[in-house]
Short mmCIF file of C-alpha atoms in Angstrom, two decimals:
data_model
loop_
_atom_site.label_atom_id
_atom_site.label_comp_id
_atom_site.label_asym_id
_atom_site.label_seq_id
_atom_site.Cartn_x
_atom_site.Cartn_y
_atom_site.Cartn_z
CA MET A 1 -87.32 48.55 -15.56
CA ASN A 2 -86.37 49.22 -11.93
CA ILE A 3 -86.39 52.98 -12.60
CA ILE A 4 -89.96 52.70 -13.88
CA SER A 5 -91.24 50.19 -11.33
CA TYR A 6 -89.94 51.63 -8.04
CA PRO A 7 -92.22 54.72 -8.00
CA PHE A 8 -95.24 52.51 -8.73
CA GLY A 9 -93.97 50.05 -6.12
CA TRP A 10 -94.21 52.77 -3.49
CA ILE A 11 -97.74 53.62 -4.63
CA MET A 12 -98.74 49.94 -4.40
CA TYR A 13 -97.07 49.72 -0.98
CA PHE A 14 -99.10 52.72 0.18
CA CYS A 15 -102.34 51.23 -1.22
CA TYR A 16 -101.66 47.82 0.37
CA SER A 17 -100.81 49.39 3.74
CA ILE A 18 -104.28 50.98 3.75
CA VAL A 19 -106.46 48.01 2.76
CA LYS A 20 -104.18 45.04 3.64
CA ASN A 21 -105.45 43.14 0.61
CA TYR A 22 -103.67 42.80 -2.73
CA GLY A 23 -106.81 42.81 -4.90
CA LEU A 24 -108.17 45.95 -3.24
CA ALA A 25 -104.72 47.56 -3.50
CA LEU A 26 -104.76 46.94 -7.27
CA ILE A 27 -108.18 48.61 -7.52
CA LEU A 28 -106.94 51.64 -5.55
CA PHE A 29 -103.85 51.83 -7.76
CA THR A 30 -106.02 51.68 -10.91
CA LEU A 31 -108.31 54.44 -9.64
CA PHE A 32 -105.27 56.55 -8.74
CA THR A 33 -103.74 56.25 -12.23
CA LYS A 34 -107.11 56.79 -13.95
CA ILE A 35 -107.66 60.01 -12.00
CA ILE A 36 -104.20 61.24 -13.00
CA LEU A 37 -104.76 60.37 -16.66
CA PHE A 38 -108.39 61.58 -16.75
CA PRO A 39 -107.63 65.08 -18.12
CA LEU A 40 -105.46 63.56 -20.86
CA SER A 41 -108.15 61.01 -21.71
CA ILE A 42 -110.79 63.73 -22.03
CA LYS A 43 -108.49 65.78 -24.26
CA GLN A 44 -107.75 62.72 -26.40
CA GLN A 45 -111.45 61.88 -26.82
CA LYS A 46 -112.36 65.45 -27.75
CA ASN A 47 -109.50 65.61 -30.25
CA THR A 48 -110.53 62.26 -31.75
CA ALA A 49 -114.15 63.40 -32.04
CA ARG A 50 -113.15 66.64 -33.78
CA THR A 51 -110.87 64.70 -36.13
CA GLN A 52 -113.61 62.25 -37.08
CA ALA A 53 -116.06 65.11 -37.59
CA LEU A 54 -113.71 66.37 -40.32
CA ALA A 55 -113.89 63.06 -42.20
CA PRO A 56 -116.41 64.25 -44.84
CA GLN A 57 -114.38 67.41 -45.48
CA LEU A 58 -111.15 65.42 -45.80
CA GLU A 59 -112.85 62.95 -48.14
CA LYS A 60 -113.84 65.81 -50.46
CA LEU A 61 -110.30 67.16 -50.25
CA LYS A 62 -108.88 63.77 -51.25
CA LYS A 63 -111.08 63.67 -54.36
CA LYS A 64 -110.11 67.24 -55.19
CA CYS A 65 -106.36 66.61 -54.91
CA GLY A 66 -106.47 63.27 -56.70
CA ASN A 67 -103.05 61.63 -56.78
CA ASN A 68 -101.22 64.73 -55.55
CA LYS A 69 -100.45 63.44 -52.05
CA GLN A 70 -98.19 66.35 -51.17
CA LYS A 71 -100.97 68.85 -51.95
CA TYR A 72 -103.44 66.75 -49.96
CA ASN A 73 -101.16 66.59 -46.91
CA GLU A 74 -100.53 70.34 -47.03
CA GLU A 75 -104.24 71.14 -47.23
CA MET A 76 -105.06 68.59 -44.53
CA MET A 77 -102.52 70.14 -42.11
CA ARG A 78 -103.92 73.58 -42.91
CA ILE A 79 -107.42 72.38 -41.97
CA TYR A 80 -106.09 70.84 -38.75
CA GLN A 81 -104.41 74.13 -37.83
CA GLU A 82 -107.59 76.11 -38.55
CA LYS A 83 -109.62 73.76 -36.35
CA ASN A 84 -106.87 73.69 -33.68
CA ILE A 85 -106.49 69.92 -33.94
CA ASN A 86 -103.25 68.09 -33.25
CA PRO A 87 -103.41 64.70 -35.05
CA MET A 88 -100.62 63.32 -32.83
CA SER A 89 -102.18 64.30 -29.48
CA GLY A 90 -104.18 61.07 -29.38
CA CYS A 91 -100.93 59.15 -28.91
CA LEU A 92 -99.91 61.03 -25.75
CA PRO A 93 -102.12 59.13 -23.24
CA LEU A 94 -100.94 55.83 -24.74
CA VAL A 95 -97.30 56.89 -24.46
CA ILE A 96 -97.84 57.78 -20.79
CA GLN A 97 -99.84 54.63 -20.00
CA MET A 98 -97.27 52.21 -21.42
CA PRO A 99 -94.62 52.87 -18.70
CA ILE A 100 -97.37 52.56 -16.07
CA ILE A 101 -98.43 49.18 -17.46
CA PHE A 102 -94.86 47.86 -17.64
CA GLY A 103 -94.03 49.28 -14.21
CA LEU A 104 -97.10 47.69 -12.63
CA TYR A 105 -96.32 44.42 -14.43
CA TYR A 106 -92.93 44.34 -12.72
CA VAL A 107 -94.44 45.29 -9.33
CA ILE A 108 -97.00 42.46 -9.57
CA TYR A 109 -94.28 39.91 -10.29
CA ASN A 110 -92.12 41.15 -7.40
CA PRO A 111 -94.40 41.74 -4.39
CA LEU A 112 -91.67 40.93 -1.86
CA THR A 113 -89.51 43.76 -3.19
CA HIS A 114 -92.11 46.41 -3.90
CA ILE A 115 -95.00 45.76 -1.52
CA LEU A 116 -93.49 44.01 1.49
CA ARG A 117 -90.22 45.98 1.03
CA LEU A 118 -87.98 42.99 1.83
CA SER A 119 -84.27 43.11 1.08
CA THR A 120 -82.66 41.23 -1.80
CA GLY A 121 -80.68 39.15 0.73
CA THR A 122 -83.87 37.99 2.46
CA ILE A 123 -85.53 37.07 -0.84
CA ASN A 124 -82.46 35.17 -2.08
CA ALA A 125 -82.24 33.31 1.23
CA ALA A 126 -85.86 32.16 0.83
CA LYS A 127 -85.16 31.05 -2.74
CA ASP A 128 -82.10 29.09 -1.55
CA ILE A 129 -84.18 27.29 1.08
CA ILE A 130 -86.64 26.20 -1.61
CA LYS A 131 -83.78 25.04 -3.84
CA ASN A 132 -81.99 23.13 -1.06
CA ASN A 133 -85.06 21.31 0.28
CA THR A 134 -86.55 19.86 -2.89
CA ASP A 135 -85.71 16.34 -1.66
CA LYS A 136 -87.69 16.88 1.57
CA ILE A 137 -90.76 18.86 0.49
CA GLN A 138 -92.69 17.95 -2.66
CA LEU A 139 -94.09 21.48 -3.07
CA PHE A 140 -90.54 22.84 -3.36
CA THR A 141 -89.79 20.26 -6.07
CA ASP A 142 -92.93 21.28 -7.96
CA ILE A 143 -91.96 24.95 -7.64
CA THR A 144 -88.43 24.56 -9.00
CA ASN A 145 -89.70 22.39 -11.86
CA ASN A 146 -92.36 24.92 -12.81
CA LYS A 147 -91.45 26.75 -16.02
CA ASN A 148 -92.80 30.04 -14.62
CA TYR A 149 -90.71 29.94 -11.46
CA HIS A 150 -87.61 31.56 -12.97
CA SER A 151 -89.55 34.48 -14.49
CA ARG A 152 -91.62 35.27 -11.38
CA PRO A 153 -89.97 33.53 -8.39
CA GLN A 154 -91.31 35.87 -5.71
CA LEU A 155 -94.89 34.71 -6.32
CA TYR A 156 -93.83 31.15 -5.59
CA VAL A 157 -91.75 32.13 -2.56
CA VAL A 158 -94.87 33.63 -0.96
CA ASP A 159 -96.79 30.40 -1.62
CA ALA A 160 -93.97 28.27 -0.19
CA VAL A 161 -93.61 30.37 2.97
CA GLN A 162 -97.33 30.37 3.67
CA LYS A 163 -97.63 26.59 3.27
CA TYR A 164 -94.35 25.56 4.96
CA PRO A 165 -93.28 28.41 7.28
CA GLU A 166 -91.29 26.03 9.47
CA ALA A 167 -88.84 25.44 6.61
CA PHE A 168 -87.88 29.13 6.67
CA SER A 169 -88.08 29.89 10.40
CA HIS A 170 -84.57 28.63 11.26
CA SER A 171 -82.70 30.75 8.70
CA ASP A 172 -80.48 33.45 10.20
CA LYS A 173 -80.90 35.46 6.96
CA ILE A 174 -84.69 35.71 7.29
CA SER A 175 -85.85 37.78 10.25
CA ALA A 176 -88.99 36.97 12.22
CA SER A 177 -90.64 40.17 11.00
CA ALA A 178 -89.86 39.35 7.35
CA LEU A 179 -91.26 35.85 7.80
CA GLU A 180 -94.40 37.26 9.41
CA LYS A 181 -94.90 39.69 6.53
CA MET A 182 -94.71 36.88 3.98
CA GLN A 183 -97.06 34.68 6.01
CA ASN A 184 -99.65 37.43 6.36
CA PHE A 185 -99.45 38.67 2.76
CA ASP A 186 -103.05 38.46 1.50
CA TYR A 187 -103.15 37.52 -2.18
CA SER A 188 -106.80 36.44 -2.13
CA PHE A 189 -109.66 38.42 -3.64
CA PHE A 190 -113.25 37.12 -3.56
CA GLY A 191 -111.91 33.60 -3.22
CA LEU A 192 -109.37 33.97 -6.06
CA ASP A 193 -105.67 33.50 -5.42
CA LEU A 194 -104.12 36.35 -7.42
CA GLY A 195 -100.68 34.82 -7.00
CA LYS A 196 -101.60 31.90 -9.25
CA ILE A 197 -101.39 31.90 -13.05
CA PRO A 198 -104.68 31.29 -14.94
CA THR A 199 -104.76 28.16 -17.10
CA TRP A 200 -107.32 26.96 -19.63
CA GLY A 201 -109.89 24.74 -17.96
CA TRP A 202 -112.69 24.83 -15.41
CA ASN A 203 -111.19 27.03 -12.71
CA LEU A 204 -112.09 30.38 -11.17
CA LEU A 205 -108.83 32.05 -12.19
CA ILE A 206 -109.74 31.83 -15.87
CA LEU A 207 -112.52 34.34 -15.10
CA ILE A 208 -109.94 37.14 -14.73
CA PRO A 209 -108.63 37.18 -18.34
CA LEU A 210 -112.11 36.36 -19.70
CA LEU A 211 -113.76 39.23 -17.81
CA SER A 212 -110.90 41.52 -18.82
CA PHE A 213 -111.47 40.62 -22.48
CA LEU A 214 -115.26 41.02 -22.31
CA THR A 215 -115.20 44.35 -20.46
CA ASN A 216 -112.62 45.79 -22.88
CA LEU A 217 -114.64 44.54 -25.85
CA GLY A 218 -117.80 46.09 -24.41
CA TYR A 219 -115.99 49.37 -23.75
CA THR A 220 -114.71 49.44 -27.35
CA PHE A 221 -118.20 48.95 -28.79
CA TYR A 222 -119.64 51.57 -26.43
CA THR A 223 -116.95 54.08 -27.41
CA GLN A 224 -117.54 53.49 -31.13
CA HIS A 225 -121.30 53.92 -30.63
CA MET A 226 -120.84 57.21 -28.79
CA MET A 227 -118.39 58.47 -31.42
CA LYS A 228 -120.90 57.73 -34.20
CA LYS A 229 -123.61 59.63 -32.33
CA TYR A 230 -121.25 62.57 -31.81
CA ASN A 231 -120.18 62.61 -35.46
CA SER A 232 -123.77 62.44 -36.64
CA SER A 233 -124.69 65.44 -34.50
CA ALA A 234 -121.57 67.34 -35.57
CA ASN A 235 -122.25 66.74 -39.27
CA GLN A 236 -125.86 67.94 -38.89
CA MET A 237 -124.63 71.10 -37.17
#
């Protein structure tokens, strides 16, 4: 995962250094990856449209071949070759996007490593301070008892440093510059704390997964509508 995430970590670091806001950095990163994948996406959509336009012809072929699947597959591949269609090309953008998604997932969970570029020693020292001061600071107790802390500790370290910087200022393993970076790390975006985990209930954070679901659903319906229009025109031609 480190091999995949480090290149994207540098891209996120570059984006954050420009805008100094995590939400805006994510938008810049998304635009960057979309621009890179745009030619592949266009090729995939064209290939999918041409494939769907062949549906009536393939349906006739299926009736003609009956139960002879081998004959049907041979004729189908012949038609694809004549039309210069690669039935597997639609998978290529997905194959490329998956490492990007997993890499970004890891970068988001580890902002101290990938965006603030802090050393492992500094991060571990901050985690030790949280662990060793649970009897003095209630927030540190809540953090260590949180089930999500062990899977994404760096998000909670940022929160702890920003709320109780004095607890970390006396450590000889955390430099003043590292402490300042963590204190100034801007996780907010239009009033939303992107370092928090959305939960079911009346809170603003729940808008993020809900909007993500609705926009993807709308995009799916729009794509299907456009494909039907294209196929209708292609069949008439």
